[in-house]
Structure formats: C-alpha cells, structure tokens
Coordinates of C-alpha atoms and ligand atoms in Angstrom, one line a residue:
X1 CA 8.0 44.5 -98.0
X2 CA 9.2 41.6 -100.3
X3 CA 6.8 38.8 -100.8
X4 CA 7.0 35.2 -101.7
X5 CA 5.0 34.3 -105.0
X6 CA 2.9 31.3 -104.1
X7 CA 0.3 29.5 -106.4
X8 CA 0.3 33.1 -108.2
X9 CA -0.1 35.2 -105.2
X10 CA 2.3 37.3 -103.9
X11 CA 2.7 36.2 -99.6
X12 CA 3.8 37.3 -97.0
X13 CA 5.5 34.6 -94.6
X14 CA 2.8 32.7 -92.5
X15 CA 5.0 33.1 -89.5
X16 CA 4.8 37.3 -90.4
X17 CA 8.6 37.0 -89.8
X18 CA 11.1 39.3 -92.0
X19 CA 14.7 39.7 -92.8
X20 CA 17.4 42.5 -93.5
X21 CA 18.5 42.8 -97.1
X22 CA 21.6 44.8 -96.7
X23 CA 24.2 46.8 -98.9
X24 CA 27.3 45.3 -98.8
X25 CA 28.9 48.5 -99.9
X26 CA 27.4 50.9 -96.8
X27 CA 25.8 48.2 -94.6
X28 CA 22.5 50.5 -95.2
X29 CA 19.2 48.2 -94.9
X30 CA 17.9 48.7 -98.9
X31 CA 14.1 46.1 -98.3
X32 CA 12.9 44.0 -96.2
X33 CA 11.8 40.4 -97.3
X34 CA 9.6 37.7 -96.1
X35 CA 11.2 34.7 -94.2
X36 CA 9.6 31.9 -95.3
X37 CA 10.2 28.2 -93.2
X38 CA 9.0 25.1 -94.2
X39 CA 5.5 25.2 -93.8
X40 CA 5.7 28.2 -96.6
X41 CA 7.9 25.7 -98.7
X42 CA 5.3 22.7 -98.2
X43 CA 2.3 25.5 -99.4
X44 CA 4.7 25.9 -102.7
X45 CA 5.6 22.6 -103.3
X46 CA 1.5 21.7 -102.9
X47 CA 0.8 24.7 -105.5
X48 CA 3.5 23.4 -108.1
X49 CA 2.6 19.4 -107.8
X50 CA -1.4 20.5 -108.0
X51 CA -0.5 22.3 -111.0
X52 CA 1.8 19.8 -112.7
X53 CA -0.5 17.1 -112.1
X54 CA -4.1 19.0 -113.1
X55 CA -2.6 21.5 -114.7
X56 CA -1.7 22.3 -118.4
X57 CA 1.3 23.6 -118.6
X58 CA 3.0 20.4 -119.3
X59 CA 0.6 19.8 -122.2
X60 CA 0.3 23.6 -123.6
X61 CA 2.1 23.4 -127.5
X62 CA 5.8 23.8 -126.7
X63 CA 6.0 26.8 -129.0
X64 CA 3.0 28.6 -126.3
X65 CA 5.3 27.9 -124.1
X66 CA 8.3 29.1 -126.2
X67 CA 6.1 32.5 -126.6
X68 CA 5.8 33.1 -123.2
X69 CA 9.2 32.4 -122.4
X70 CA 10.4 34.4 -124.8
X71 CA 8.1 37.4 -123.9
X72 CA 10.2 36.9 -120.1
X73 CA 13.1 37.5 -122.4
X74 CA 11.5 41.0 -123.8
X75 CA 10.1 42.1 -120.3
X76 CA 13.9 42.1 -118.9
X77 CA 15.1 44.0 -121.9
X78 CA 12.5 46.7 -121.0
X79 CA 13.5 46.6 -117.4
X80 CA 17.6 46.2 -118.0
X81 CA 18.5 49.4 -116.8
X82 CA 16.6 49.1 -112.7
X83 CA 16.9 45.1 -113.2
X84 CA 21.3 46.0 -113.2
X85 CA 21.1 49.0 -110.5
X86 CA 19.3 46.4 -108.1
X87 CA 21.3 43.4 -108.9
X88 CA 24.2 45.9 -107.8
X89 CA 22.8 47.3 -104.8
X90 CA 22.0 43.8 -103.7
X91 CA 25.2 42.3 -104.2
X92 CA 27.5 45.3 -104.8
X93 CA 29.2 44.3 -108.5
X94 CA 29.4 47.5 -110.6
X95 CA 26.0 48.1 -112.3
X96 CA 28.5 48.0 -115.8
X97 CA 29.0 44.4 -114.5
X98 CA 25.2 44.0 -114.0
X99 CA 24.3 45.2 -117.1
X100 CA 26.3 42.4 -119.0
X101 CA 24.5 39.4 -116.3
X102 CA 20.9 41.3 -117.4
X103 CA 21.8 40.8 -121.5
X104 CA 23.5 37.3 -120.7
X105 CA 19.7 36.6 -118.6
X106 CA 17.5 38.1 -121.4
X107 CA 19.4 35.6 -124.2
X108 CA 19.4 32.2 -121.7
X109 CA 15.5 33.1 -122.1
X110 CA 15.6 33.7 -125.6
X111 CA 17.7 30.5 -126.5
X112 CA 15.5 28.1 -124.1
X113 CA 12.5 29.7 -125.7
X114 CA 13.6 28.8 -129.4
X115 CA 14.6 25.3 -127.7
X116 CA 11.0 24.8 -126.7
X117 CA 9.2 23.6 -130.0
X118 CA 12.5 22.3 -131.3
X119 CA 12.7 18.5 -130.1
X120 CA 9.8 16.4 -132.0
X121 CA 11.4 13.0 -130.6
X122 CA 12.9 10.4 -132.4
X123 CA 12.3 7.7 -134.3
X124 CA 14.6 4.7 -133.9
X125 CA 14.8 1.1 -135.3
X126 CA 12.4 -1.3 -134.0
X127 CA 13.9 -5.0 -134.1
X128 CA 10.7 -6.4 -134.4
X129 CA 8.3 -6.2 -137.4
X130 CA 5.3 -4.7 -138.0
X131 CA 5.8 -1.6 -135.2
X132 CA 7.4 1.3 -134.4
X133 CA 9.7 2.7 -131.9
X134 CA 10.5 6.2 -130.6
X135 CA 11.5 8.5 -128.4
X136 CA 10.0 11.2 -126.8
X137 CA 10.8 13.8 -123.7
X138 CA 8.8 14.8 -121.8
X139 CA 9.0 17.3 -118.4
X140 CA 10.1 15.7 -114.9
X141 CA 7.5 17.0 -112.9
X142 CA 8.1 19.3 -110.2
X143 CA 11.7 21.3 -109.8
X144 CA 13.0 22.6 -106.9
X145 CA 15.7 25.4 -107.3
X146 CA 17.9 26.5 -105.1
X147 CA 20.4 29.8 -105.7
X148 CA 23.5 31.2 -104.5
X149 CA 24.1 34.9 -103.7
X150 CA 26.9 35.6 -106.0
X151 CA 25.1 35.8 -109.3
X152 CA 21.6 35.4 -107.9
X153 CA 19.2 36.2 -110.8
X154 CA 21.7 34.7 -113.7
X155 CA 22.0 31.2 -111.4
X156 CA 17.9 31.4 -111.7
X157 CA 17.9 32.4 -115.5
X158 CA 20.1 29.5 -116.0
X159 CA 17.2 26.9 -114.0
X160 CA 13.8 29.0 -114.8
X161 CA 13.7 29.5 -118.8
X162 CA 14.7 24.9 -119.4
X163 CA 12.5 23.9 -116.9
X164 CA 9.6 26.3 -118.6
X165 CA 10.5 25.5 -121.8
X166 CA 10.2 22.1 -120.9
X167 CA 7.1 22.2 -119.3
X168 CA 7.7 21.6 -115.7
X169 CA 6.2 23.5 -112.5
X170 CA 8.5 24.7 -110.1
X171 CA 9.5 25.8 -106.8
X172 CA 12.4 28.2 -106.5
X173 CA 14.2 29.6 -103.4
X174 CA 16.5 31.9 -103.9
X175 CA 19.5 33.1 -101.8
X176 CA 18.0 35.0 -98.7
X177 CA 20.9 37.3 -98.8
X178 CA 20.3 38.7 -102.8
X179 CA 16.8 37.9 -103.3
X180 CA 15.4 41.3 -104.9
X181 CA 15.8 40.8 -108.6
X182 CA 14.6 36.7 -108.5
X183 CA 11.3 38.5 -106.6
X184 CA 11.6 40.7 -109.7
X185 CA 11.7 38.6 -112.1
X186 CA 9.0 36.2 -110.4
X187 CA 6.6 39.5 -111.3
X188 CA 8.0 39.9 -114.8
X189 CA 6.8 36.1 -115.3
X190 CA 3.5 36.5 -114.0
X191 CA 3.4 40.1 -116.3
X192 CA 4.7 37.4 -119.2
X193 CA 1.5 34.9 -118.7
X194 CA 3.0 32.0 -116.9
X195 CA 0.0 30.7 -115.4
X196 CA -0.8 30.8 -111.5
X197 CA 1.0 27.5 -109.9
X198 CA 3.4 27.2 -112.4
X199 CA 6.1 29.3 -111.0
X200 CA 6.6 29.8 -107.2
X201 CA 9.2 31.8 -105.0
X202 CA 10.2 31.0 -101.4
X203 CA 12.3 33.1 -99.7
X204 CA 14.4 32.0 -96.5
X205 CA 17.0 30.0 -94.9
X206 CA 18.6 27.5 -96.5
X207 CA 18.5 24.9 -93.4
X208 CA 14.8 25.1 -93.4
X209 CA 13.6 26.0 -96.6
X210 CA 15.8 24.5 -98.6
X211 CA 16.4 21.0 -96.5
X212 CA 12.2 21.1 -96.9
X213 CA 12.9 22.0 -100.5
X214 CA 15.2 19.4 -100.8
X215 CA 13.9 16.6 -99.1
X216 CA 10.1 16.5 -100.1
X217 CA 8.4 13.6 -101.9
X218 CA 6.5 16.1 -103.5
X219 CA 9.5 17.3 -105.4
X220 CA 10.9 15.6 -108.4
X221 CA 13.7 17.0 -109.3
X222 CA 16.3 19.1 -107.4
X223 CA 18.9 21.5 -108.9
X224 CA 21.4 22.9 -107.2
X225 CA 24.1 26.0 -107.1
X226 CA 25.9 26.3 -104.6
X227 CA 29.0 25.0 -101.8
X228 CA 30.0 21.7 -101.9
X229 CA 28.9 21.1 -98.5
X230 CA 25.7 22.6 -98.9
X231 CA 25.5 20.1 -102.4
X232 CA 26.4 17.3 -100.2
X233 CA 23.5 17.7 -98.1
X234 CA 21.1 18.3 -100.5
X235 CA 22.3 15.1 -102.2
X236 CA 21.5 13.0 -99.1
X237 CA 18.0 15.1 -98.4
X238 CA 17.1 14.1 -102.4
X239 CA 17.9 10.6 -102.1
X240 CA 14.7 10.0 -99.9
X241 CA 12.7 9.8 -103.3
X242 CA 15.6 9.9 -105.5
X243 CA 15.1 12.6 -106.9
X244 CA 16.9 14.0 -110.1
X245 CA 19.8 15.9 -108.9
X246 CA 21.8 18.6 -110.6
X247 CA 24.6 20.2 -108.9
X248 CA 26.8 23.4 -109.5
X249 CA 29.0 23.5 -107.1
X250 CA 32.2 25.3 -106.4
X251 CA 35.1 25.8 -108.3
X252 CA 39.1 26.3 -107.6
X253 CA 40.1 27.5 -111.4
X254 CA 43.6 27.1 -112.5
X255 CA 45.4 29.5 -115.2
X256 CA 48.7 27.8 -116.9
X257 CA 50.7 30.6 -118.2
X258 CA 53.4 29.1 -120.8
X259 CA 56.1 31.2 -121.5
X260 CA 55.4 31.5 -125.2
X261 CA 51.8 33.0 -124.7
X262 CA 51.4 36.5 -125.1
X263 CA 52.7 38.3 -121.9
X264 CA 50.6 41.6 -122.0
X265 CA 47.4 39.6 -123.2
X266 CA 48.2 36.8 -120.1
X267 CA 48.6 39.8 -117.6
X268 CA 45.5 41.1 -118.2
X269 CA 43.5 38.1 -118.7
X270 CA 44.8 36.9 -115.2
X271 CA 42.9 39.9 -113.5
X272 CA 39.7 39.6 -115.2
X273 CA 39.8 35.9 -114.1
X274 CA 39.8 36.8 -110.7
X275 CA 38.7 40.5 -109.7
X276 CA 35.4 40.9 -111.4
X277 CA 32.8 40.9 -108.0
X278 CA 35.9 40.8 -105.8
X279 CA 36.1 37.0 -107.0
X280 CA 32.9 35.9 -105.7
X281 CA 32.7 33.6 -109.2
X282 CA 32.7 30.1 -109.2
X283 CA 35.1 30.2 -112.0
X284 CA 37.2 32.3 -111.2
X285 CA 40.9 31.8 -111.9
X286 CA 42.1 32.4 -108.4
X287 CA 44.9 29.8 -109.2
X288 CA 47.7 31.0 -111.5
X289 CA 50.5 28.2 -112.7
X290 CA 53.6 30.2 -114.1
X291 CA 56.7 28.9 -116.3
X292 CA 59.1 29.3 -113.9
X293 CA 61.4 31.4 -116.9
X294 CA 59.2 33.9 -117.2
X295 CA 57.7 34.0 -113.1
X296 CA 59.3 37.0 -111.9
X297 CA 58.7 39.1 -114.5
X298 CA 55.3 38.0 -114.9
X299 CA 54.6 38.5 -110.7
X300 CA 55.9 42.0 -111.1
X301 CA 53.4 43.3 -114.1
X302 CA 50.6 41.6 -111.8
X303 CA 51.5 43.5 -109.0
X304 CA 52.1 46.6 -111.0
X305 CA 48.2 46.4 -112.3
X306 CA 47.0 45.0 -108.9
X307 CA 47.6 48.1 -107.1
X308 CA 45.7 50.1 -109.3
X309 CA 42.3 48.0 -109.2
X310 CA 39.9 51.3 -107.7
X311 CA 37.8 50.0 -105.1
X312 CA 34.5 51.6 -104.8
X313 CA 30.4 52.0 -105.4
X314 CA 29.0 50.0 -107.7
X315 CA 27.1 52.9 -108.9
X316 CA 30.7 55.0 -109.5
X317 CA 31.3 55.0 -113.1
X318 CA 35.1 54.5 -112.3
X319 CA 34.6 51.8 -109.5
X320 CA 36.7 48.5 -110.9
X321 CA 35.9 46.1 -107.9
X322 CA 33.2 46.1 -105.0
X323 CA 32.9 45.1 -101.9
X324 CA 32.7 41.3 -100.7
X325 CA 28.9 40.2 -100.0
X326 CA 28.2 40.0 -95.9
X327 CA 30.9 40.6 -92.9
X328 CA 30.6 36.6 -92.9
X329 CA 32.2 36.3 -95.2
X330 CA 35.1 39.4 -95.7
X331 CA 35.3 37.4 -92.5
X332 CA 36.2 34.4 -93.8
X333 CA 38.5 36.0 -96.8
X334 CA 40.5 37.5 -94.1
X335 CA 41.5 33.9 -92.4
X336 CA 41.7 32.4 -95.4
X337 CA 44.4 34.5 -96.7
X338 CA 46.2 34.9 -92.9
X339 CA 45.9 30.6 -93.1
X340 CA 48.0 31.5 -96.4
X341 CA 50.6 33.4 -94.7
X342 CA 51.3 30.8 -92.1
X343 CA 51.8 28.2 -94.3
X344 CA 54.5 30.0 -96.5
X345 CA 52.3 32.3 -99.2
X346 CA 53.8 35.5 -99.6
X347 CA 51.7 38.7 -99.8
X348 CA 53.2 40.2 -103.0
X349 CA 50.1 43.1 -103.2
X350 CA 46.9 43.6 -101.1
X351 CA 46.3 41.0 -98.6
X352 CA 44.2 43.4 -96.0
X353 CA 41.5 45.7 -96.0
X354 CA 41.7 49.1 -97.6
X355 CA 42.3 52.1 -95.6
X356 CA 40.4 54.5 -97.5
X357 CA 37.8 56.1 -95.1
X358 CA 35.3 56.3 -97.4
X359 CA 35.2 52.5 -97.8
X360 CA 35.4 51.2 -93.9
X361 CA 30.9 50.9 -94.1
X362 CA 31.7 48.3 -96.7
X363 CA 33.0 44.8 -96.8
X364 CA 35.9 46.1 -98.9
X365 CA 39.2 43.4 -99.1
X366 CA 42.0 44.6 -101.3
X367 CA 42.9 42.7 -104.6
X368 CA 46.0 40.5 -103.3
X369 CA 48.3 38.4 -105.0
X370 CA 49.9 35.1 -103.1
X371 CA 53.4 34.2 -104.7
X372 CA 55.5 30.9 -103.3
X373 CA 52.5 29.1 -103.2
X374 CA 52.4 25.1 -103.6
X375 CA 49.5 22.8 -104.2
X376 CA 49.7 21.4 -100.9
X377 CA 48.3 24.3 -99.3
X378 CA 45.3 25.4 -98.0
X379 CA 45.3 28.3 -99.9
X380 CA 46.0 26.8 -103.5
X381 CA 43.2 24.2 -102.1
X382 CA 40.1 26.0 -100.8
X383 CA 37.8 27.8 -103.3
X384 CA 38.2 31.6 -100.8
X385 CA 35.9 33.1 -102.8
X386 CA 37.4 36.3 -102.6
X387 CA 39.7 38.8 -104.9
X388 CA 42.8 36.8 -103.9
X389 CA 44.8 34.5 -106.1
X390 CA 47.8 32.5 -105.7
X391 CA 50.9 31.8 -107.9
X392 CA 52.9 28.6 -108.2
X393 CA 56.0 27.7 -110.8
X394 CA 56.5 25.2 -113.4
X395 CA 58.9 24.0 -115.4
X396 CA 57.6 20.5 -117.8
X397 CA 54.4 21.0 -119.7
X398 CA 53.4 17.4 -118.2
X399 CA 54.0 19.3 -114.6
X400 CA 51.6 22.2 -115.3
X401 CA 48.9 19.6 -116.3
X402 CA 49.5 17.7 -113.6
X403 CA 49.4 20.8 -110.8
X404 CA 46.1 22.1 -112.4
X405 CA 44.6 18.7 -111.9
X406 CA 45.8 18.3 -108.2
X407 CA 42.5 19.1 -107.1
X408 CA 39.0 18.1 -105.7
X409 CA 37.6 20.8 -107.8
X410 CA 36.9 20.5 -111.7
X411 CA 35.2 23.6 -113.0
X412 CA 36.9 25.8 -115.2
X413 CA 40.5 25.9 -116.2
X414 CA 42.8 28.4 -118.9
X415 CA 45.8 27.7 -120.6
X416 CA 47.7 30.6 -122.1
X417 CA 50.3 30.2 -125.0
X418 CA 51.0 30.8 -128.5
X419 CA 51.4 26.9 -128.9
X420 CA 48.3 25.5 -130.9
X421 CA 49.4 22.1 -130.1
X422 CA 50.3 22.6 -126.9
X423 CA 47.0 24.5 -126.5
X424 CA 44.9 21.6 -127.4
X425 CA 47.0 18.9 -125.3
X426 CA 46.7 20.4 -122.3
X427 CA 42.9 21.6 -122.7
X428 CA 42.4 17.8 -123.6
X429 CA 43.8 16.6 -120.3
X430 CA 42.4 19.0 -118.2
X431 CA 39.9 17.7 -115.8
X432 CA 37.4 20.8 -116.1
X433 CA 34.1 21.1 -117.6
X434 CA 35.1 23.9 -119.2
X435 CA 38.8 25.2 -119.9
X436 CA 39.4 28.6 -122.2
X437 CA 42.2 28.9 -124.0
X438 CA 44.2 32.2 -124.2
X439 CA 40.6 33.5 -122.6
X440 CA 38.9 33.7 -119.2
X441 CA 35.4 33.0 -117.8
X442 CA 33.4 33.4 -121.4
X443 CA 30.5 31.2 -121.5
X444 CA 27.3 31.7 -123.3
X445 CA 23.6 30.1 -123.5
X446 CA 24.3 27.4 -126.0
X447 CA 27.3 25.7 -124.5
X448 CA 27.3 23.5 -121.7
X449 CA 27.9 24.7 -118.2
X450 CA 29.1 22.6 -115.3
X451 CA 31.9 20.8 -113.2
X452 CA 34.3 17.3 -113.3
X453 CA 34.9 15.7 -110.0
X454 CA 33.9 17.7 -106.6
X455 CA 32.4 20.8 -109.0
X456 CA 29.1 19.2 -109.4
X457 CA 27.0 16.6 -111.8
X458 CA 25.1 17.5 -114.7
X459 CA 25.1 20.4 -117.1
X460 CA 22.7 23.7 -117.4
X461 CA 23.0 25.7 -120.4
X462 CA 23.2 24.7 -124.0
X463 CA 20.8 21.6 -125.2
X464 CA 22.1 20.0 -121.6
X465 CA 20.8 22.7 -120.0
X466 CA 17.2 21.5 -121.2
X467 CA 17.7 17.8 -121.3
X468 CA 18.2 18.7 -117.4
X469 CA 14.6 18.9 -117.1
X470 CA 13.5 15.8 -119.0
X471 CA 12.4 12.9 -118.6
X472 CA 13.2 10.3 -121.4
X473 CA 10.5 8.1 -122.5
X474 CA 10.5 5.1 -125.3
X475 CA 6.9 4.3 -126.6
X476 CA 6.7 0.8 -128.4
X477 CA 3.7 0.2 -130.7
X478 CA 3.0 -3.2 -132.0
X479 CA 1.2 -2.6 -135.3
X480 CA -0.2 -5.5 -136.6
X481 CA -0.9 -7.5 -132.3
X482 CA -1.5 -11.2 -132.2
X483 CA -1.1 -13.7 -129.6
X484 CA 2.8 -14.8 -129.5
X485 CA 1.3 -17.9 -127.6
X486 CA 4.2 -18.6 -125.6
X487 CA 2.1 -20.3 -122.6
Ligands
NAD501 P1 25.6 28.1 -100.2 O1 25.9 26.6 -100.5 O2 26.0 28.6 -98.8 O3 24.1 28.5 -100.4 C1 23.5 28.3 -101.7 C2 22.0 28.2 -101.5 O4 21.7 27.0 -100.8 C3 21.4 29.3 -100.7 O5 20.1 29.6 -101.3 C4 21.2 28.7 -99.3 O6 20.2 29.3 -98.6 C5 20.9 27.3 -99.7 N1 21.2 26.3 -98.6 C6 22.0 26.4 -97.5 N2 21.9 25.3 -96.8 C7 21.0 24.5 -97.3 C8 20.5 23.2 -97.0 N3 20.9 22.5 -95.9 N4 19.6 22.6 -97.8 C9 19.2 23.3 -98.9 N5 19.6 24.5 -99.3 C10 20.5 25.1 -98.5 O7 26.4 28.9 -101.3 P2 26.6 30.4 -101.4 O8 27.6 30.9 -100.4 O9 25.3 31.1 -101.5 O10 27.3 30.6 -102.9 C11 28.6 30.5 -103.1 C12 29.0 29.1 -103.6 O11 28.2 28.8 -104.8 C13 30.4 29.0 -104.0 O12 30.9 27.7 -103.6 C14 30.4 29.0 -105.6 O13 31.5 28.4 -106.2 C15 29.1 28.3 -105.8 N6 28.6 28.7 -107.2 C16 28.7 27.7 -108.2 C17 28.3 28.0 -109.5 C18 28.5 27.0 -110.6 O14 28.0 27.3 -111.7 N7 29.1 25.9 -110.4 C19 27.8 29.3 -109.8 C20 27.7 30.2 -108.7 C21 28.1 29.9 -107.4

C-alpha cells in the first residue's frame, strides 16, 4: 500500500479508503494508494505552516539547504534505473523516454541546489542620506503543489527543488492517476535529510484535495500544472487569501514549416513534436502550418513515417509510442478526432485504434495525421492531448504568423527554415513562451519555462523558476535617526 507523507510520517488515509493505480498498457492493477480527502489535506497544510512558522528551515544557511537538495539530486541518480521502469509502468512512455525525464529530474535538483546560496540581495541607491537600502528574498511561506499525470515526477522536480532551495515548506498532491514515483521521491527526500514537516504528500482527488489544497488560508502560495479549466478554478479557490499563483496550463503548439527549411530535418522533427507519450505533452506540436508549395509532398513523407511508428510496451526495447493514460481519456482522443472528421479534417494516416491483438488491454490510439484543416476548427483549436496532429497551408510569411497566433493557447511554438532572418522575425512575433527554431520541445533547467495568454502565468525553471517562491522584501535603515519634526 502507497502512503501519504505527512509531517514526516508515512499515512495511510484517515478515511482507510484506497485507489487503483493501473497500467495503461494491460489495464493490470500495479499498487494500491491512499485516498486522501480534505481532512488529510488540512493535517498537511497544519504540518507545513507549523513547520514554516516554528521551524528552521527557512532560516537554515541557503547552502545547508543547497547540500541537501543537491544530495535529492545524487539519491535519483542512484535510483535512475527502477525510478524510469516505474515512471513507465505508471504512465506507459518507453522506459528509454523515462530515463531522459529521471536525468532532466536529477539536474533541475542540481541547478536549484547551486541557486540556493547564490542570491546575497542587493544593494540599491538610497535617496536619502545617511542610510542604506536593499533588497533581500526571502521564502513565501507555505506552497501548495498540484501535478498532472502526464509527466508526474518531472512537473514535481520542476516545483519541489525552488521552493527547497528557497526555503519554503510545502504541501504537494500529486496526480492520483501516476502518483508512484512523487511517493518515491517523497522517501528519497526524507533519505536526503529534509526535515520532518518540511515536505508533505497528499494523495487524492483533485475536487477535494486539491479545491482544500487550493483554497486554504493556511496556504500561501499555489502552483499549478494542469487544464485550463482545472487552472481556472484553482484561480478563484486562491483568491480567498490571494494567494500567489503560478499556473502551467495547457498548450496547442504550432510548427511553421517554410519551404526553404530543411525537408528531411522538418519531417522528422514534426514527429518528435508530437508522438513522444502518444502526445500527452503540453508542448507538443500537434499543429503543423505548411507552405502551401511544398504541402503535398511534405503530407506524403509524414504519412510515409507515420505508419511505421511501432506501438507497444514501454518495457519493449523496440516500442516507439505507448498507450494513452486511462480509457477517459483514449475516450476523449477518439471524439476529438471523429469532431475532426465532421467538420472537414481528413484522416491522411491513423485516426482509430490499432488492430493488433496484442494491444486491445491497452489504451492504444494510432499515430494520425489531419490534413485540410483550418484554424476555425475544433480540431486546430482544442489541446486533444493525444498522438494526433493537424495540417493547415500557407502562403505569406505574415499569414503563417498570424495562423500560429490564432489561438487561446501560448505555450510553445517552432518555426522551421533555412532563413536566419526570417527565423528571428517570426520567433519574435510569436505569442509563445517559448518557440524553437528548426528544433522541437528542448528545454532545460536554466531557461524559463511557461505560457502567453490562456497557457498559464508565471515561469518555473531557470532563475524564474526560483523567484517563483519568493517573496521580495526592501529593508530601509536610517543610519544616523533624528527627529524630522514635521508636527
Ligand atoms: P487536470 O487539470 O485534470 O489535473 C491536474 C491536477 O489537478 C491533478 O492532480 C488533479 O487531481 C488536480 N485537480 C483536478 N481538479 C482540481 C480542482 N478543482 N482543484 C484543485 N486541483 C484539481 O490535468 P491533467 O489531465 O492531469 O493533465 C493534463 C493537462 O496538464 C494538459 O492540459 C496539459 O497541457 C497540462 N500540462 C501543462 C504543462 C505545462 O508545463 N504548461 C505540463 C504538463 C501538463
């Protein structure tokens, strides 16, 4: 049985009640795990705020902190190997796959730890003489983090090693469907030293635990990855204190393909934007915008490589692309591409299940490609979160820009040509927090991470990523006081 880690005690749910954590690729049941509700939540959020507030941990010499963060880093090196297989059994990516997200988790700790001692403050100009003026950060308080199933232990990397390193205490709750390597990680920390209180897990639904999460007065900061209907929720539920908000929402990720870029290079870079865990990434480039001279051709060598994506186990050395996460949501893949058809997308490959019997236990969906697609369709419009991605024309430059922008969404973006001009113009007036060019999806610890417009507000990673979970202070000292006399 999974436990919640509460106060430095691993707990079962105070209700006794369990959940399911399934396979997506045979449906088998792989653990069981506590099902926490809001009273466990409110025992969590009491733990972090006693902790915080009598606590040291706030106070401890950043570079203690630093050390013990960085000693997280080391204890999920030593445990890569069973940290990926889980990760891939929980979710179903290929354990290759998982073994990149467990090196990309061990260096977000490593670079938060080496941010830890790093910020002394600042002096700055004092108008008035005879004192001194500066600037200092200091930690928020008490975080509450909430995670999404897609990448569930790099979304908590990405929120646990700033707010440590910063000095906060904090409550996280981690997706109920893909909780086993945040539980794992919960017991590297305590291996690590974090002290009891300082790091808690709840487990659980997201309309209890994390409304309760969200909404208590207890909590001082909320940060968020998720839907953008979840995110608006949470936004509402955090204004009762006003909390500090961060939000990483979702992401509908366009690729403009000029005709000048390199075709074999922009082929193959359009399939790793999208088919890497079936497309369950919030970045991933599951809208393609194609010069309309080289379209066809372009379509055709997608197609041709499409097909030959290998569906399979995670743990099959030759497996390309796993299964979707839950029936829910295969569920939802399936409308959202037969929505597609009736508005006018054709299905150039894929758009069904797969018929090989071997993969019917699993929440398989074939890799598809939607040609004849225009912006004002559902299709081009809602994130789908599946291995599907759709293909529109364009002829003007100024066009491509303006299709890539025709969104609510405003996470990630690519532009592909051999144009170093052009390159830069059109990165420049993309409205995406982050937008590749002649790449796809790289990002890394020390550069900013987040979404324009519906995607989101703030930044994790890079010095952003800490400044997250800091307060700002200005101390004044009057060095030589006297009465000013004024009444
Ligand atoms: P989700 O919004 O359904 O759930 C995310 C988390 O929120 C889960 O832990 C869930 O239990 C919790 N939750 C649900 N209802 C809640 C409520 N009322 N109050 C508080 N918490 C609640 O998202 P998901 O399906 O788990 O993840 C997929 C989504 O995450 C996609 O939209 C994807 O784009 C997004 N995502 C964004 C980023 C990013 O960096 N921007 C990264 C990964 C995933």
């Amino acid at each position: 049985m999974k436990k919640m880690f509460i106060k430095g005690e691993w707990v079962e749910a105070n209700s006794g009640e369990t959940r399911e954590i399934i396979n997506p690729y045979n449906q088998e049941v792989i653990a069981m795990a506590a099902e926490g509700n809001e009273q466990d939540v409110k025992f969590a959020i009491a733990a972090a705020r006693k902790t915080f507030d009598q606590g040291d941990w706030a106070t401890t010499p950043a570079s203690e902190r630093g050390k013990i963060v960085h000693k997280i880093a080391d204890l999920i090196e030593r445990d890569r190997e069973d940290l990926a297989e889980l990760e891939s059994l929980d979710t179903g990516k290929t354990v290759e796959e998982s073994r990149w997200d467990m090196d990309d988790i061990a260096g977000v700790f490593r670079y938060f730890a080496e941010m830890a001692d790093k910020d002394g403050g600042e002096m700055i100009e004092s108008p008035i003489p005879n004192s001194t003026s500066k600037v200092v950060h200091e930690p928020v308080g008490v975080c509450g983090q909430i995670t999404p199933w897609n990448y569930p232990l790099l979304q908590a990397s990405w929120k646990l090693a700033p707010a440590l390193a910063a000095g906060n205490t904090l409550v996280m709750k981690s997706s109920e469907i893909t909780p086993l390597t945040s539980i794992k990680v919960f017991e590297l920390m305590e291996e690590a030293g974090v002290p009891a209180g300082v790091v808690n897990l709840v487990l659980g639904p997201g309309d209890s635990v994390g409304a309760e999460l969200s909404a208590n007065d207890d909590v001082d900061l909320i940060s968020f990855t998720g839907g953008i209907e979840t995110g608006k929720r949470i936004m509402q539920a955090a204004s009762s204190n006003v909390k500090n908000l961060a939000l990483e929402l979702g992401g509908k990720n366009p690729n403009i393909i000029f005709a000048d870029a390199d075709f074999e290079t922009a082929v193959d870079q359009a399939m790793n934007a999208v088919f890497f865990h079936a497309g369950q990434i919030c970045s991933a480039g599951t809208r393609l915008i194609v010069e309309d001279s080289i379209h066809d051709d372009f379509v055709s060598a997608l197609v041709d490589r499409v097909k030959n994506i290998k569906l399979g186990s995670g743990f099959d050395e030759s497996t390309q692309m796993g299964p979707l996460i839950s029936k829910d949501h295969l569920n939802k893949v399936i409308n959202y591409v037969e929505n597609g058809k009736k508005e006018g997308a054709r299905v150039a490959v894929g758009g069904g299940r797969p018929e090989d019997p071997e993969l019917q236990n699993g929440f398989f969906y074939l890799p598809t490609v939607l040609t004849d697609c225009t912006t004002d369709m559902g299709v081009v419009q809602d994130e789908g979160f599946g291995p599907v991605i759709t293909v529109e024309k364009f002829t003007t430059e100024a066009e491509a820009v303006r299709l890539a922008n025709d969104s609510i969404y405003g996470l990630s973006g690519g532009v592909f040509t051999n144009d170093i001009a052009k390159a830069e113009r059109c990165a420049r007036k993309m409205r995406m927090g982050t937008v590749w060019i002649n790449d796809v999806n790289l990002y890394f610890p020390h550069a900013p991470w987040g979404g324009y417009k519906q995607s989101g507000i703030g930044r994790e990673l890079g010095k952003t990523g800490l400044e997250e979970y800091q307060e700002t202070k200005h101390i004044f000292q009057n060095l030589k006081p006297e009465p000013a006399n004024w009444f």
